[in-house]
Coordinates of N, CA, C and O in Angstrom, one line a residue:
M884 N -14.8 159.3 30.7 CA -14.6 158.7 31.6 C -14.2 158.4 33.2 O -14.8 158.5 34.1
E885 N -13.1 159.8 33.2 CA -11.9 159.9 34.4 C -13.4 160.7 35.0 O -13.2 161.1 35.9
I886 N -13.6 162.1 34.2 CA -14.5 162.9 34.8 C -15.9 163.0 35.6 O -16.2 162.3 36.9
A887 N -16.4 161.6 34.7 CA -17.6 160.3 35.4 C -17.4 159.4 36.9 O -17.8 159.8 37.9
L888 N -15.6 159.0 36.6 CA -15.2 158.7 38.1 C -14.9 159.5 38.7 O -14.7 159.0 40.2
V889 N -14.4 161.0 38.7 CA -14.1 161.6 40.2 C -15.6 161.8 39.9 O -15.8 162.3 41.8
S890 N -16.6 162.3 39.6 CA -17.5 163.0 40.1 C -18.4 162.0 41.1 O -19.1 162.0 42.1
N891 N -18.2 160.4 40.4 CA -19.1 159.7 41.5 C -18.2 159.4 42.7 O -18.8 158.6 43.8
T892 N -16.9 159.6 42.7 CA -16.4 159.4 43.6 C -16.5 160.7 44.9 O -16.8 160.1 46.4
F893 N -16.8 161.9 44.3 CA -17.0 162.5 45.0 C -18.5 162.5 45.8 O -18.4 162.9 46.4
S894 N -19.5 161.8 45.0 CA -20.5 161.9 45.5 C -20.7 161.0 46.6 O -21.6 161.0 47.5
S895 N -19.8 160.1 46.3 CA -20.2 158.7 47.7 C -19.0 159.1 48.6 O -19.8 159.0 50.1
I896 N -18.4 159.9 48.4 CA -17.8 160.8 49.9 C -18.7 161.8 50.3 O -19.0 161.5 51.6
T897 N -19.3 162.3 49.9 CA -20.6 163.2 50.5 C -22.0 162.6 50.5 O -22.6 163.5 51.0
N898 N -21.7 161.4 50.5 CA -23.5 160.9 50.5 C -24.3 161.4 49.4 O -25.1 161.4 50.0
G899 N -23.9 161.5 48.3 CA -24.7 162.2 47.3 C -25.5 163.7 47.4 O -26.4 164.1 46.9
K900 N -24.9 164.3 48.4 CA -25.1 165.2 49.0 C -24.6 166.3 48.0 O -25.5 167.8 48.3
S901 N -23.4 166.2 47.6 CA -23.1 167.3 46.7 C -24.2 168.0 45.8 O -24.0 169.7 45.2
A902 N -24.9 167.5 45.1 CA -26.1 168.2 44.3 C -26.6 169.2 44.8 O -26.9 170.0 44.6
L903 N -27.1 168.6 46.0 CA -28.3 169.5 46.9 C -27.5 170.8 47.8 O -28.1 171.3 47.3
T904 N -26.2 170.6 47.7 CA -25.3 171.7 47.9 C -25.0 172.7 47.2 O -25.1 173.9 47.5
A905 N -25.3 172.5 46.0 CA -24.6 173.4 45.0 C -26.1 173.9 44.7 O -25.8 174.8 44.2
A906 N -27.0 173.0 44.5 CA -28.6 174.3 44.5 C -28.4 174.6 45.8 O -29.1 175.8 44.6
K907 N -28.1 174.6 46.7 CA -28.9 175.7 47.4 C -28.0 176.7 47.4 O -28.3 177.7 47.6
N908 N -26.7 176.3 47.2 CA -25.3 177.4 47.3 C -25.9 178.7 45.8 O -26.4 179.7 45.6
N909 N -26.6 177.8 44.9 CA -27.0 178.7 43.2 C -28.4 179.4 44.3 O -28.3 180.4 43.8
A910 N -29.4 179.0 44.5 CA -30.4 179.6 44.9 C -29.9 180.9 45.7 O -30.5 181.6 45.7
D911 N -29.0 180.7 46.8 CA -28.9 181.9 47.7 C -27.8 182.8 46.8 O -28.3 183.8 47.3
S912 N -27.0 182.3 45.8 CA -26.3 183.1 44.9 C -27.8 184.4 44.3 O -27.3 185.5 44.6
S913 N -28.1 183.2 44.2 CA -29.6 184.1 42.9 C -30.6 185.4 43.8 O -30.8 186.2 43.8
K914 N -30.7 185.1 45.0 CA -31.4 185.5 46.2 C -30.8 186.7 46.2 O -30.9 188.3 46.6
F915 N -28.9 186.7 46.6 CA -28.1 187.6 46.7 C -28.3 188.5 45.7 O -28.6 189.7 46.0
S916 N -28.1 188.3 44.7 CA -28.0 188.9 43.5 C -29.3 190.0 42.8 O -29.3 191.0 42.6
E917 N -30.0 189.2 43.4 CA -31.6 190.2 43.1 C -31.7 191.3 44.5 O -32.1 192.5 44.1
L918 N -31.6 190.8 45.5 CA -31.2 191.7 46.8 C -30.4 193.3 46.1 O -30.6 194.5 46.5
I919 N -29.1 192.9 45.4 CA -28.3 193.9 45.0 C -29.0 194.4 44.4 O -29.0 195.9 44.0
E920 N -29.8 194.3 43.2 CA -30.3 194.8 42.1 C -31.6 195.5 42.8 O -31.7 196.6 42.0
A921 N -32.4 195.1 43.7 CA -33.3 195.5 44.4 C -32.5 197.2 45.1 O -32.9 198.3 45.0
F922 N -31.5 196.9 46.0 CA -30.5 198.3 46.4 C -30.5 198.8 45.3 O -30.4 200.0 45.5
K923 N -29.5 198.6 44.0 CA -29.2 199.3 43.0 C -30.8 200.0 42.3 O -30.0 201.6 42.0
S924 N -31.6 199.6 42.6 CA -32.6 200.4 41.9 C -33.4 201.4 43.2 O -34.2 202.5 42.4
K925 N -33.4 201.2 43.9 CA -33.8 201.7 45.4 C -33.1 203.0 45.3 O -33.1 204.2 45.5
N926 N -31.3 202.9 44.6 CA -30.4 203.9 45.1 C -29.9 204.5 43.8 O -29.0 204.6 43.7
D927 N -30.8 204.3 42.9 CA -30.5 205.6 41.7 C -29.5 204.9 40.6 O -28.2 205.5 40.6
G928 N -29.7 203.4 40.8 CA -28.2 202.6 40.3 C -27.0 202.7 41.1 O -26.1 202.6 40.6
K929 N -26.5 203.2 42.2 CA -25.5 203.2 42.8 C -25.5 202.0 43.7 O -26.4 201.1 44.0
S930 N -24.4 201.4 43.5 CA -23.9 200.4 44.4 C -23.4 200.2 45.3 O -23.3 199.3 45.9
T931 N -23.5 201.7 45.8 CA -22.9 201.6 47.5 C -24.4 201.5 48.4 O -25.5 202.7 47.9
I932 N -24.7 201.2 49.6 CA -25.8 201.4 50.5 C -25.5 202.0 51.4 O -23.9 201.5 51.8
S933 N -25.9 203.4 52.3 CA -25.6 203.4 53.3 C -25.9 203.3 54.4 O -27.4 202.2 54.7
S934 N -25.4 202.9 55.9 CA -25.9 202.0 56.6 C -27.5 202.8 57.3 O -28.1 202.3 58.3
S935 N -27.8 203.8 57.2 CA -28.7 204.6 58.0 C -30.4 203.6 57.0 O -31.0 204.1 57.1
Q936 N -29.6 203.8 55.5 CA -30.8 202.7 54.8 C -31.4 201.1 55.1 O -32.0 200.3 55.0
I937 N -30.1 200.6 56.3 CA -30.5 199.4 56.2 C -31.0 199.1 57.5 O -31.8 198.4 58.4
I938 N -30.7 200.3 59.0 CA -30.8 200.1 60.4 C -31.8 201.3 60.4 O -31.6 202.4 60.1
E939 N -32.8 200.8 61.3 CA -33.2 202.5 61.7 C -32.3 203.3 62.7 O -31.4 203.2 63.2
S940 N -32.9 204.2 62.9 CA -31.9 205.3 63.4 C -32.2 205.0 65.4 O -32.9 204.8 65.6
G941 N -30.7 205.8 65.1 CA -30.6 205.2 67.0 C -29.6 204.6 67.4 O -29.9 203.5 68.8
R942 N -29.8 203.3 66.3 CA -29.0 201.8 66.4 C -27.7 201.6 66.2 O -27.4 202.3 64.6
L943 N -26.9 200.9 66.5 CA -25.6 200.7 65.9 C -25.6 199.8 64.5 O -26.3 198.8 64.9
N944 N -24.9 200.0 63.7 CA -24.7 198.8 63.1 C -24.1 197.5 63.4 O -22.9 197.9 63.9
G945 N -24.5 196.6 63.6 CA -24.3 195.4 64.0 C -24.8 194.9 65.2 O -24.5 193.8 65.6
E946 N -25.3 195.7 65.8 CA -26.4 195.8 67.4 C -28.0 194.6 66.5 O -28.2 195.1 66.0
Y947 N -27.6 193.3 67.6 CA -28.4 192.4 67.2 C -29.5 192.4 68.5 O -30.4 191.3 68.1
S948 N -29.5 193.2 69.3 CA -30.9 193.1 70.2 C -31.9 193.5 69.7 O -32.4 194.3 68.8
S949 N -33.2 193.0 70.1 CA -34.4 193.1 70.0 C -34.7 195.0 70.0 O -35.6 195.9 68.5
G950 N -34.6 195.6 70.9 CA -34.7 196.8 71.1 C -36.0 197.3 71.3 O -36.5 196.8 72.2
F951 N -36.5 198.8 71.6 CA -37.4 198.9 72.2 C -38.3 199.9 71.3 O -39.8 200.0 71.6
A952 N -38.2 200.1 70.2 CA -38.6 200.6 68.7 C -40.1 200.5 68.6 O -40.4 198.7 68.2
G953 N -41.0 200.8 68.8 CA -42.3 200.5 68.7 C -43.2 199.5 69.3 O -44.2 198.4 69.6
T954 N -42.4 199.5 70.3 CA -42.9 198.4 71.7 C -44.3 199.0 72.1 O -45.4 198.4 71.9
F955 N -44.1 200.6 72.5 CA -45.9 201.0 72.8 C -46.6 201.7 71.3 O -45.7 203.0 71.4
E956 N -47.5 201.3 71.1 CA -48.2 202.0 69.5 C -49.5 202.7 70.4 O -50.0 201.3 70.5
G957 N -50.0 203.4 69.5 CA -51.1 203.3 69.7 C -51.5 204.8 70.2 O -50.9 205.4 71.2
N958 N -53.2 204.8 70.6 CA -53.8 206.3 71.2 C -53.7 206.3 72.2 O -53.5 206.9 73.4
N959 N -54.0 204.8 73.0 CA -54.3 204.7 74.8 C -53.0 204.7 75.4 O -52.9 204.4 76.5
F960 N -51.6 204.7 74.6 CA -50.1 204.7 74.9 C -49.9 206.7 75.3 O -48.8 206.5 76.0
K961 N -50.6 207.4 74.7 CA -50.1 208.4 74.3 C -50.5 209.6 75.9 O -49.8 210.4 76.3
N962 N -51.0 208.9 76.7 CA -51.1 209.5 78.1 C -51.6 208.4 79.3 O -52.9 208.6 80.0
S963 N -50.4 207.8 79.5 CA -50.6 206.3 80.8 C -50.1 207.2 81.8 O -49.6 208.2 82.3
K964 N -51.0 206.3 83.0 CA -50.1 206.6 84.3 C -48.5 206.0 84.6 O -48.6 205.1 84.1
A965 N -47.9 206.5 85.4 CA -46.8 206.0 85.7 C -47.0 204.7 86.2 O -48.2 204.5 87.0
I966 N -45.8 203.9 86.4 CA -46.0 202.2 86.9 C -44.6 202.4 87.4 O -43.7 203.1 87.8
G967 N -44.9 201.1 88.5 CA -43.8 200.7 89.3 C -43.0 201.7 90.6 O -43.6 202.7 91.0
A968 N -42.0 202.0 90.1 CA -41.1 203.0 91.5 C -42.0 204.7 91.5 O -42.2 205.1 92.2
A969 N -41.9 204.9 90.3 CA -42.4 205.6 89.9 C -43.9 206.4 89.8 O -44.5 208.1 90.1
A970 N -44.9 205.3 90.3 CA -45.9 205.4 90.8 C -46.0 205.6 92.1 O -47.2 205.7 92.6
N971 N -45.3 205.4 92.7 CA -44.8 204.8 94.6 C -44.7 206.2 94.9 O -43.3 206.3 95.5
Q972 N -45.1 207.3 95.0 CA -44.7 209.0 95.3 C -44.7 209.2 96.9 O -45.7 208.2 96.9
A973 N -43.7 209.8 96.9 CA -43.5 209.5 98.7 C -44.3 210.6 99.4 O -44.4 210.9 100.3
N974 N -44.5 211.8 98.1 CA -45.2 213.4 98.7 C -46.6 212.6 98.3 O -46.7 212.6 97.0
P975 N -47.4 212.7 99.0 CA -49.2 212.4 98.2 C -48.9 214.0 97.6 O -50.6 213.9 96.7
H976 N -48.8 214.8 98.3 CA -49.5 216.4 97.5 C -48.9 216.7 95.9 O -49.5 217.5 95.5
V977 N -47.8 216.2 95.5 CA -47.7 216.3 94.3 C -48.3 215.2 93.3 O -49.1 214.0 93.4
Q978 N -48.9 215.9 92.0 CA -49.7 215.1 91.4 C -48.4 214.6 90.2 O -48.0 214.7 89.9
S979 N -49.1 213.6 90.1 CA -48.7 212.8 88.7 C -48.9 213.1 87.2 O -50.4 213.6 87.5
K980 N -47.9 213.2 86.4 CA -47.6 213.5 85.5 C -48.0 212.5 84.4 O -48.1 210.9 84.6
A981 N -48.6 212.6 83.2 CA -48.9 211.5 82.2 C -47.7 211.1 81.5 O -46.6 212.1 81.4
I982 N -47.8 209.9 81.1 CA -46.3 209.1 79.9 C -46.9 209.5 79.0 O -47.8 208.9 78.8
D983 N -46.2 210.0 78.0 CA -46.5 209.5 76.5 C -45.2 208.1 75.8 O -44.1 208.5 76.0
R984 N -46.0 207.1 76.3 CA -45.2 205.8 75.9 C -44.6 206.0 74.7 O -43.6 204.8 73.9
T985 N -45.2 206.1 73.7 CA -45.1 206.0 72.2 C -43.9 207.2 71.9 O -43.0 207.2 70.7
S986 N -43.2 208.4 72.8 CA -42.4 209.3 72.4 C -40.8 208.6 72.2 O -40.9 207.6 72.6
E987 N -40.1 209.5 71.4 CA -38.8 208.9 71.4 C -38.1 209.2 72.7 O -37.0 208.3 73.1
L988 N -38.7 209.9 73.6 CA -37.7 210.5 74.7 C -38.1 209.3 75.9 O -37.2 208.4 76.7
F989 N -39.1 208.2 75.8 CA -40.0 207.2 76.3 C -38.9 206.6 76.0 O -38.6 205.4 76.9
E990 N -38.9 206.5 74.7 CA -37.9 204.7 74.2 C -36.6 204.9 75.0 O -35.7 204.0 75.2
K991 N -36.1 206.1 75.0 CA -34.7 206.2 75.3 C -34.4 205.7 76.7 O -33.6 205.8 77.1
S992 N -35.9 206.7 77.2 CA -35.4 206.2 79.0 C -35.5 204.8 79.3 O -35.0 204.4 79.8
M993 N -36.4 204.0 78.3 CA -36.2 202.3 78.4 C -35.0 201.8 78.1 O -34.4 201.0 78.6
E994 N -34.0 202.6 77.1 CA -32.8 201.7 77.3 C -31.7 202.7 77.8 O -31.3 201.5 78.2
L995 N -32.0 203.5 78.7 CA -31.5 203.9 80.4 C -31.5 202.8 81.1 O -30.7 202.2 81.9
E996 N -32.8 202.5 81.1 CA -33.5 201.2 82.4 C -32.8 200.0 81.8 O -32.6 199.5 82.6
N997 N -32.7 199.5 80.7 CA -32.5 198.4 80.1 C -30.9 198.4 80.5 O -30.3 197.1 80.5
Y998 N -29.9 199.3 79.9 CA -28.4 199.4 80.6 C -28.4 198.9 82.3 O -27.7 197.8 82.2
F999 N -29.2 199.7 83.0 CA -29.1 199.0 84.5 C -29.3 197.9 84.6 O -29.0 196.7 85.7
V1000 N -30.4 197.5 83.9 CA -30.7 196.2 84.1 C -29.9 194.8 83.9 O -29.3 194.0 84.3
K1001 N -28.9 195.4 82.5 CA -28.0 195.0 82.4 C -27.0 194.4 83.2 O -26.3 193.2 83.5
Q1002 N -26.5 195.9 83.7 CA -25.8 195.7 85.3 C -26.0 194.9 86.2 O -25.0 194.0 86.2
M1003 N -27.0 194.8 86.7 CA -28.1 194.2 87.2 C -27.9 192.4 87.2 O -27.1 191.6 87.9
L1004 N -28.1 192.2 85.8 CA -28.3 190.6 85.3 C -26.5 190.4 85.4 O -26.3 189.2 85.6
S1005 N -25.6 191.1 84.7 CA -24.6 190.7 84.6 C -23.7 190.5 85.8 O -23.1 189.6 86.1
E1006 N -24.1 191.8 86.9 CA -23.4 191.2 88.1 C -24.2 190.0 89.1 O -23.5 189.2 89.6
M1007 N -25.5 189.4 88.8 CA -25.6 188.7 89.3 C -25.3 187.1 88.8 O -25.2 186.0 88.9
R1008 N -25.0 186.8 87.0 CA -24.2 186.3 86.8 C -22.8 185.8 87.3 O -22.2 184.6 87.1
K1009 N -22.1 186.7 87.7 CA -20.4 186.3 88.2 C -20.9 185.5 90.1 O -20.3 185.1 89.9
T1010 N -21.8 185.3 90.1 CA -21.8 184.6 91.5 C -22.6 183.4 91.4 O -22.1 182.1 91.9
V1011 N -22.7 183.1 89.9 CA -23.2 181.6 89.0 C -22.2 180.7 89.4 O -21.2 181.0 88.7
H1012 N -21.5 179.5 89.2 CA -20.5 178.9 89.7 C -20.1 178.3 88.0 O -21.7 177.5 87.8
K1013 N -19.5 178.1 87.3 CA -19.1 177.0 86.1 C -17.9 176.4 85.4 O -17.1 177.0 86.5
N1014 N -18.0 175.7 85.2 CA -17.1 175.0 85.0 C -16.3 175.6 83.6 O -16.8 176.6 83.2
D1015 N -15.3 174.8 83.7 CA -14.9 176.1 82.0 C -14.2 175.1 81.5 O -13.1 175.6 80.1
D1016 N -14.9 175.0 81.0 CA -15.7 174.4 79.6 C -16.6 175.5 78.4 O -16.0 175.2 77.2
S1017 N -16.3 176.5 78.8 CA -16.8 177.7 77.9 C -16.1 178.2 77.1 O -14.8 178.5 77.6
D1018 N -16.0 178.2 75.8 CA -15.0 179.5 75.0 C -15.9 180.4 74.5 O -17.0 180.8 75.2
F1019 N -15.1 181.0 73.4 CA -15.5 182.5 73.6 C -16.8 182.7 72.6 O -17.6 183.5 72.7
A1020 N -17.4 181.7 71.8 CA -18.5 181.7 71.2 C -20.0 181.6 72.2 O -21.0 181.7 72.4
M1021 N -19.7 180.7 72.9 CA -20.6 180.2 74.6 C -20.3 181.6 75.1 O -21.8 182.1 75.2
Q1022 N -19.4 182.1 75.7 CA -19.6 183.6 75.9 C -20.4 184.6 75.0 O -21.2 185.4 75.6
T1023 N -20.1 184.3 73.9 CA -20.4 185.7 72.9 C -22.1 185.1 73.5 O -23.1 186.2 73.1
Y1024 N -22.9 184.0 72.9 CA -24.1 184.2 73.3 C -24.7 184.2 74.2 O -26.0 184.4 74.2
E1025 N -23.6 183.7 75.4 CA -24.8 183.8 76.4 C -24.9 185.3 77.0 O -26.0 185.4 77.6
D1026 N -23.9 186.3 76.5 CA -24.1 187.7 76.5 C -25.4 188.0 76.0 O -26.0 188.9 76.2
M1027 N -25.5 187.8 74.5 CA -26.6 187.7 74.1 C -28.0 187.6 74.2 O -28.8 188.2 74.8
L1028 N -27.8 186.5 75.0 CA -28.9 185.6 75.7 C -29.3 186.9 77.0 O -31.0 187.3 76.9
Y1029 N -28.3 187.1 77.5 CA -28.6 188.1 78.4 C -28.9 189.3 77.9 O -29.8 189.8 79.0
D1030 N -28.9 189.6 77.3 CA -29.1 190.9 76.6 C -30.4 190.9 76.5 O -31.4 192.0 76.5
E1031 N -31.3 190.0 75.9 CA -32.4 190.2 75.1 C -33.0 189.4 76.5 O -34.7 189.9 76.9
Y1032 N -32.5 189.0 77.9 CA -33.2 188.4 79.1 C -33.5 190.1 79.5 O -34.8 190.7 80.0
A1033 N -32.4 190.8 79.7 CA -32.7 191.9 80.4 C -33.6 192.8 79.4 O -34.7 194.4 79.8
T1034 N -33.7 193.4 77.8 CA -34.8 193.9 77.5 C -36.9 193.0 77.6 O -37.1 193.9 77.6
A1035 N -36.3 192.1 77.7 CA -37.5 191.2 78.1 C -38.0 192.0 79.2 O -39.6 192.0 79.3
M1036 N -37.3 192.1 80.7 CA -37.2 192.8 81.7 C -37.9 193.7 81.7 O -38.6 194.3 82.1
T1037 N -36.9 194.6 81.0 CA -37.2 195.6 81.1 C -38.8 196.2 80.2 O -39.4 197.4 80.6
K1038 N -39.0 195.3 79.2 CA -40.4 196.3 78.8 C -41.8 195.1 79.6 O -42.8 195.9 79.4
N1039 N -41.6 194.4 80.0 CA -42.3 193.6 80.9 C -41.9 193.5 82.3 O -43.5 193.1 83.0
A1040 N -41.5 194.0 83.3 CA -41.7 193.9 84.5 C -41.7 195.0 85.7 O -42.5 194.7 86.4
G1041 N -41.9 195.9 84.6 CA -42.9 197.3 85.5 C -42.0 197.6 86.6 O -42.5 198.2 87.7
F1042 N -40.5 197.8 86.0 CA -39.5 198.4 87.8 C -40.1 199.6 87.7 O -40.3 200.5 88.5
G1043 N -40.5 200.5 86.3 CA -40.6 201.6 86.5 C -39.4 203.1 86.6 O -40.0 204.1 86.8
L1044 N -38.3 202.5 86.9 CA -37.0 203.2 86.2 C -37.6 204.3 85.3 O -37.0 205.8 85.3
A1045 N -37.7 203.6 84.0 CA -37.7 204.5 82.8 C -38.8 205.8 83.0 O -38.9 206.4 82.2
D1046 N -40.2 205.4 84.1 CA -40.9 206.1 83.9 C -40.9 206.9 84.9 O -41.1 208.5 84.6
Q1047 N -39.6 207.0 85.6 CA -38.9 208.3 86.3 C -38.2 208.9 85.9 O -38.1 210.0 85.7
I1048 N -36.9 208.4 85.1 CA -36.6 209.0 84.2 C -37.1 210.3 83.1 O -36.7 210.9 82.7
Y1049 N -38.3 209.5 82.3 CA -39.0 210.3 81.4 C -39.8 211.5 82.5 O -39.9 212.6 81.9
L1050 N -40.3 211.1 83.4 CA -41.1 212.4 84.5 C -39.9 213.9 84.7 O -40.4 214.4 84.8
S1051 N -38.8 212.9 84.6 CA -37.3 213.6 85.6 C -37.0 214.8 84.2 O -36.4 215.8 83.7
L1052 N -37.6 214.6 82.8 CA -36.9 214.7 82.2 C -37.9 215.4 81.0 O -37.5 216.4 80.5
V1053 N -38.9 215.9 81.4 CA -40.1 216.3 80.8 C -40.2 217.8 81.5 O -40.0 218.1 82.6

């Protein structure tokens, strides 16, 4: 009788959502156990996994930005012309080289361009007046948002800085 009373009291406090919450927790727990078992089966029964099995090469563990891996795929990107500032050669007698946008070197060039775009956006953000209501979480998510803005701008704006970096390294 006391157990039923405690259960009914708890149910009335949570508006009957305790059973739903318990069911969600059990489902999450079983999914996590299945994931661990899948890793163990791929890992010859070992219970540990390395970060190289989780993240793609060249990225830091815990890096949440979208990155540039697989941005350009297919044969039509293997021999493309320069765009943006790299296309505007000052000397008309210099013959422009083709760019392999599927290469790892071009991907790293895009990451360097992305770094410069992030710096530009962060300096621009400093000019915007804000009230003092921002907390640590808000600042963190705003930083992540501007990181994604920089990535999207690097992929789509056509600044041409990555093309110039690539052409200078080839």
